[in-house]
PDB file of C-alpha atoms in Angstrom:
ATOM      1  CA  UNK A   1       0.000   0.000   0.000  1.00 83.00           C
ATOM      2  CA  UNK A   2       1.453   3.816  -0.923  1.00 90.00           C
ATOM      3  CA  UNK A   3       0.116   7.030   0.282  1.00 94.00           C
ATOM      4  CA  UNK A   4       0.850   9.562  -1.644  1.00 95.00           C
ATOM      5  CA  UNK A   5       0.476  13.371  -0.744  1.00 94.00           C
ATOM      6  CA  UNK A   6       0.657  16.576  -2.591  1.00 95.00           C
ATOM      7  CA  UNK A   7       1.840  19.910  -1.735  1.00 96.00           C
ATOM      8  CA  UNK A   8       2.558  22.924  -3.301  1.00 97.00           C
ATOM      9  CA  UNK A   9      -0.770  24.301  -4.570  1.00 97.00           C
ATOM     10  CA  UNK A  10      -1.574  27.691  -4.797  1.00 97.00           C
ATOM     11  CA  UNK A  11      -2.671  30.796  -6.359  1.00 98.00           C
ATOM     12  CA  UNK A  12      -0.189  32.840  -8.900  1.00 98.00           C
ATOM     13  CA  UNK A  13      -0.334  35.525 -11.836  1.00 98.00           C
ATOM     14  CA  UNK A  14      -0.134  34.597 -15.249  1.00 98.00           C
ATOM     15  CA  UNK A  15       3.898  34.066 -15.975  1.00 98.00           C
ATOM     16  CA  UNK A  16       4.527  32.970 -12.397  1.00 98.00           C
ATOM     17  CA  UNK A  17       6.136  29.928 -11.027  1.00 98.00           C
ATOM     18  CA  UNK A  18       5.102  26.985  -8.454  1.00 98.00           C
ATOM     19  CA  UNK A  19       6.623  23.819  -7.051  1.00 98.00           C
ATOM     20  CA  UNK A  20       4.443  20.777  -6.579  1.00 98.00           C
ATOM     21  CA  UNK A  21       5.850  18.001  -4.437  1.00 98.00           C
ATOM     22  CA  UNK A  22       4.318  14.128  -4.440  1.00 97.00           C
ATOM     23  CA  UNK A  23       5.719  12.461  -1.000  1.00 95.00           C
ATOM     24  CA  UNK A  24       5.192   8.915  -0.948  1.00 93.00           C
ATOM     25  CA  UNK A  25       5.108   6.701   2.186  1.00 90.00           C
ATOM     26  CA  UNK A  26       4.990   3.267   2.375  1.00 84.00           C
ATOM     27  CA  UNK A  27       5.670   0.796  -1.026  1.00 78.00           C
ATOM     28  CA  UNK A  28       9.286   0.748  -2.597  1.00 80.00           C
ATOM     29  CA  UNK A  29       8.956   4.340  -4.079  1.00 82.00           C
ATOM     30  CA  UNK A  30      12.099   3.177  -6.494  1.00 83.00           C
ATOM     31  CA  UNK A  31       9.941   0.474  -8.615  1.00 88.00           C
ATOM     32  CA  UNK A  32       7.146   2.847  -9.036  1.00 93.00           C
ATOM     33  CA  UNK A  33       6.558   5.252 -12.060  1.00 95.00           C
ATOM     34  CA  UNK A  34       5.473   8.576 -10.842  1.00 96.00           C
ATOM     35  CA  UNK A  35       2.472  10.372 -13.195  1.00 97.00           C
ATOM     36  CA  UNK A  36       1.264  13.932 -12.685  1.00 98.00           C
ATOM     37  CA  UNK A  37      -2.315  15.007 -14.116  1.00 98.00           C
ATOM     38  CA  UNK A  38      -4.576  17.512 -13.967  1.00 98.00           C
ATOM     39  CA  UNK A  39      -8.428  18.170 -14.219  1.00 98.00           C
ATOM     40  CA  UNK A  40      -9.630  21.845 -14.661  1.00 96.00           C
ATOM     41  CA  UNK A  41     -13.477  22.182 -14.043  1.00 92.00           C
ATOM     42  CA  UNK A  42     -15.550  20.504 -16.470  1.00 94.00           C
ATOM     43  CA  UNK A  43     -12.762  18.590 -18.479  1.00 96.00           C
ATOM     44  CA  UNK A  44     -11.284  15.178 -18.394  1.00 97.00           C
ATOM     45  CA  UNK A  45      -8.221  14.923 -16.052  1.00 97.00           C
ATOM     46  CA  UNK A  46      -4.974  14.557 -18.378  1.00 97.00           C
ATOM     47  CA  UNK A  47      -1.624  13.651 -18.147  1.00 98.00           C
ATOM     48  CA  UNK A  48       0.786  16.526 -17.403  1.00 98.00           C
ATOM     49  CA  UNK A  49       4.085  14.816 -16.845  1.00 98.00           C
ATOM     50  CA  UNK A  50       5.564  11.340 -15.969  1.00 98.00           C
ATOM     51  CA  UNK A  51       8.895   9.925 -14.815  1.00 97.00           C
ATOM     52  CA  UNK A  52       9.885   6.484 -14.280  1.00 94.00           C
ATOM     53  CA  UNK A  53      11.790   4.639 -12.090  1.00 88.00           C
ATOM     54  CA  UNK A  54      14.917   5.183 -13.835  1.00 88.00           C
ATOM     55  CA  UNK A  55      14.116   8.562 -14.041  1.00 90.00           C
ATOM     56  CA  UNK A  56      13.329   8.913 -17.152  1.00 95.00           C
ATOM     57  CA  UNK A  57      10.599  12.184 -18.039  1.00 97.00           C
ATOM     58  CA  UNK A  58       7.645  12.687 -20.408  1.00 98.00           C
ATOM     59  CA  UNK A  59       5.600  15.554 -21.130  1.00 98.00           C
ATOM     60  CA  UNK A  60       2.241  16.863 -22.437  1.00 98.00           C
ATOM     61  CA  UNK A  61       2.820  19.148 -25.664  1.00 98.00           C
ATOM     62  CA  UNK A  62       0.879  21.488 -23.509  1.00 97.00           C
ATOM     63  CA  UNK A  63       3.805  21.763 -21.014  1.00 98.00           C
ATOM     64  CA  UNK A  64       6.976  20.819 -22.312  1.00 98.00           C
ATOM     65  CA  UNK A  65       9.546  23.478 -21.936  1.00 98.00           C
ATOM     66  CA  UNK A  66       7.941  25.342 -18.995  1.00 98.00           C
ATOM     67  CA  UNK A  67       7.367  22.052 -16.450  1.00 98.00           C
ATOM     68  CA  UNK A  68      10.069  19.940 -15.034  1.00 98.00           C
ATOM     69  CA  UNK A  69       9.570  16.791 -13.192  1.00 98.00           C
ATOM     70  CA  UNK A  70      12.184  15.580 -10.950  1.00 97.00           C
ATOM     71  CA  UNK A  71      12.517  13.178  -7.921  1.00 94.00           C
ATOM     72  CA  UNK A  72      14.221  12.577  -5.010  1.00 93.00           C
ATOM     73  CA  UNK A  73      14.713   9.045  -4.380  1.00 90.00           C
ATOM     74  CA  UNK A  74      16.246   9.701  -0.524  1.00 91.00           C
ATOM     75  CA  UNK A  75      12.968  11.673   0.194  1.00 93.00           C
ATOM     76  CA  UNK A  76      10.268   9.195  -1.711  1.00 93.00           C
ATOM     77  CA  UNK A  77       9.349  12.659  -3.367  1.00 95.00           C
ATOM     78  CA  UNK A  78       8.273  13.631  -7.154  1.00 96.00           C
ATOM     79  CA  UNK A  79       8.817  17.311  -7.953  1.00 98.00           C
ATOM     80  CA  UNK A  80       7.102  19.042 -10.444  1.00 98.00           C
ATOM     81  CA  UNK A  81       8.168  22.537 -11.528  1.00 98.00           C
ATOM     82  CA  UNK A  82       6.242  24.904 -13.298  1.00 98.00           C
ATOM     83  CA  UNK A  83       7.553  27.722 -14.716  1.00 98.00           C
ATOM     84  CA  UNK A  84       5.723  30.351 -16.887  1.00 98.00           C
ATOM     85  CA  UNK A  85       1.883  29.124 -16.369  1.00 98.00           C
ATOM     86  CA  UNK A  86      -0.517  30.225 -17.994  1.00 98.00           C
ATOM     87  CA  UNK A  87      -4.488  30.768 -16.700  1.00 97.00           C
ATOM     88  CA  UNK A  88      -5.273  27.654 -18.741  1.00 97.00           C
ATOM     89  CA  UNK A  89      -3.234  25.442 -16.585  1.00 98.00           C
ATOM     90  CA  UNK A  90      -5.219  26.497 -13.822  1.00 98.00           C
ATOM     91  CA  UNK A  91      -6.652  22.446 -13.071  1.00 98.00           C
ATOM     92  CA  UNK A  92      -6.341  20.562  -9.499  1.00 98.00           C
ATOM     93  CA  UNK A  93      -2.866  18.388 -10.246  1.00 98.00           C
ATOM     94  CA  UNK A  94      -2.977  14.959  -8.963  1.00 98.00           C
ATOM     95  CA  UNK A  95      -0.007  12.611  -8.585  1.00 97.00           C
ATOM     96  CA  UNK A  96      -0.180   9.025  -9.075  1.00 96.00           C
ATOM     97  CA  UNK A  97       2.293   5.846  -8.585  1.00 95.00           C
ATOM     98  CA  UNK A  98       2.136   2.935 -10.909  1.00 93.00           C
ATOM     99  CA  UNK A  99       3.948  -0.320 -10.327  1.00 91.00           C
ATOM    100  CA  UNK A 100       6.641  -1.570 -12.126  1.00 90.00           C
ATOM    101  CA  UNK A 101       6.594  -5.029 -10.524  1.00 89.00           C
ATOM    102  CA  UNK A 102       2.477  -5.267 -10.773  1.00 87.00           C
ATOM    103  CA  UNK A 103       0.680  -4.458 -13.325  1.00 88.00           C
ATOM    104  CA  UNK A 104      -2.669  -2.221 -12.249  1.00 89.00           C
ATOM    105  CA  UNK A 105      -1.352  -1.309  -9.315  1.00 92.00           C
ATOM    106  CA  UNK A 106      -1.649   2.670  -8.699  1.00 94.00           C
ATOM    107  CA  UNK A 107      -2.199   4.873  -6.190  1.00 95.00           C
ATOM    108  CA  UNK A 108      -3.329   8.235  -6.173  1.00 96.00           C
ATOM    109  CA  UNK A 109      -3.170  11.563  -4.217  1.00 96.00           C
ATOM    110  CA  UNK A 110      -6.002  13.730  -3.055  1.00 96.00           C
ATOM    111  CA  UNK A 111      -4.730  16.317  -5.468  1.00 97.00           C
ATOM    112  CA  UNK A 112      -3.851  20.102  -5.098  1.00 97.00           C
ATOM    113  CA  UNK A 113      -5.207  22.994  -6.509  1.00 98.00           C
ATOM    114  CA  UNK A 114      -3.090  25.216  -8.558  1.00 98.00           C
ATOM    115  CA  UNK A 115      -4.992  28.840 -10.241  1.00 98.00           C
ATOM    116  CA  UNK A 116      -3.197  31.029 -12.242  1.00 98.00           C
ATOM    117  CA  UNK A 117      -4.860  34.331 -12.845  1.00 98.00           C
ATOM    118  CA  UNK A 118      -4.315  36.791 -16.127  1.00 94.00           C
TER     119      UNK A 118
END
């Protein structure tokens, strides 16, 4: 079983810059692939960034060149940086860990709102 918890949320101006952290306790954070989505009000939730095990990163079109997903393997914790946001990423961002070893096993946070006004 992995808990996962996000921080980092908040409320910026258009160009600004936050840092959302995924802590994970319990599991072998190492064998897990690390996902970051989003869901703004009234749209499906989508995939924002990913990074595996290995470390490893992936991005949405949408973000690539302004986010930056990192972790920290001594402090079970997935970073993701967002530089230069824009109102429409304005979404609560959700973290999720998916198994390398089982297939179908993930785990998700309770999410954190992020609002970037214009």
């Amino acid at each position: 079983q992995v808990e996962l918890a996000e921080a980092g949320g908040g409320s910026v101006q258009a160009g600004g810059s936050l840092r959302l952290s995924c802590a994970a306790l319990g599991g072998i954070f190492s064998t897990y692939v690390i996902d970051w989505y989003r869901q703004a009000p009234g749209k499906q939730r989508e995939s924002v960034a990913s990074i595996t095990d290995g470390g490893g990163a992936s991005y949405a079109d949408s973000v690539t060149g302004r986010f930056a997903i990192s972790r920290d393997h001594t402090k079970n914790t997935v970073y993701l940086q967002m530089n230069r946001l824009k109102p429409e990423d304005t979404a609560v961002y959700y973290c999720s860990a998916r198994s390398v070893r089982n297939l179908g096993e993930t785990y998700w946070g309770q999410g954190t709102q992020v609002t970037v006004s214009s």
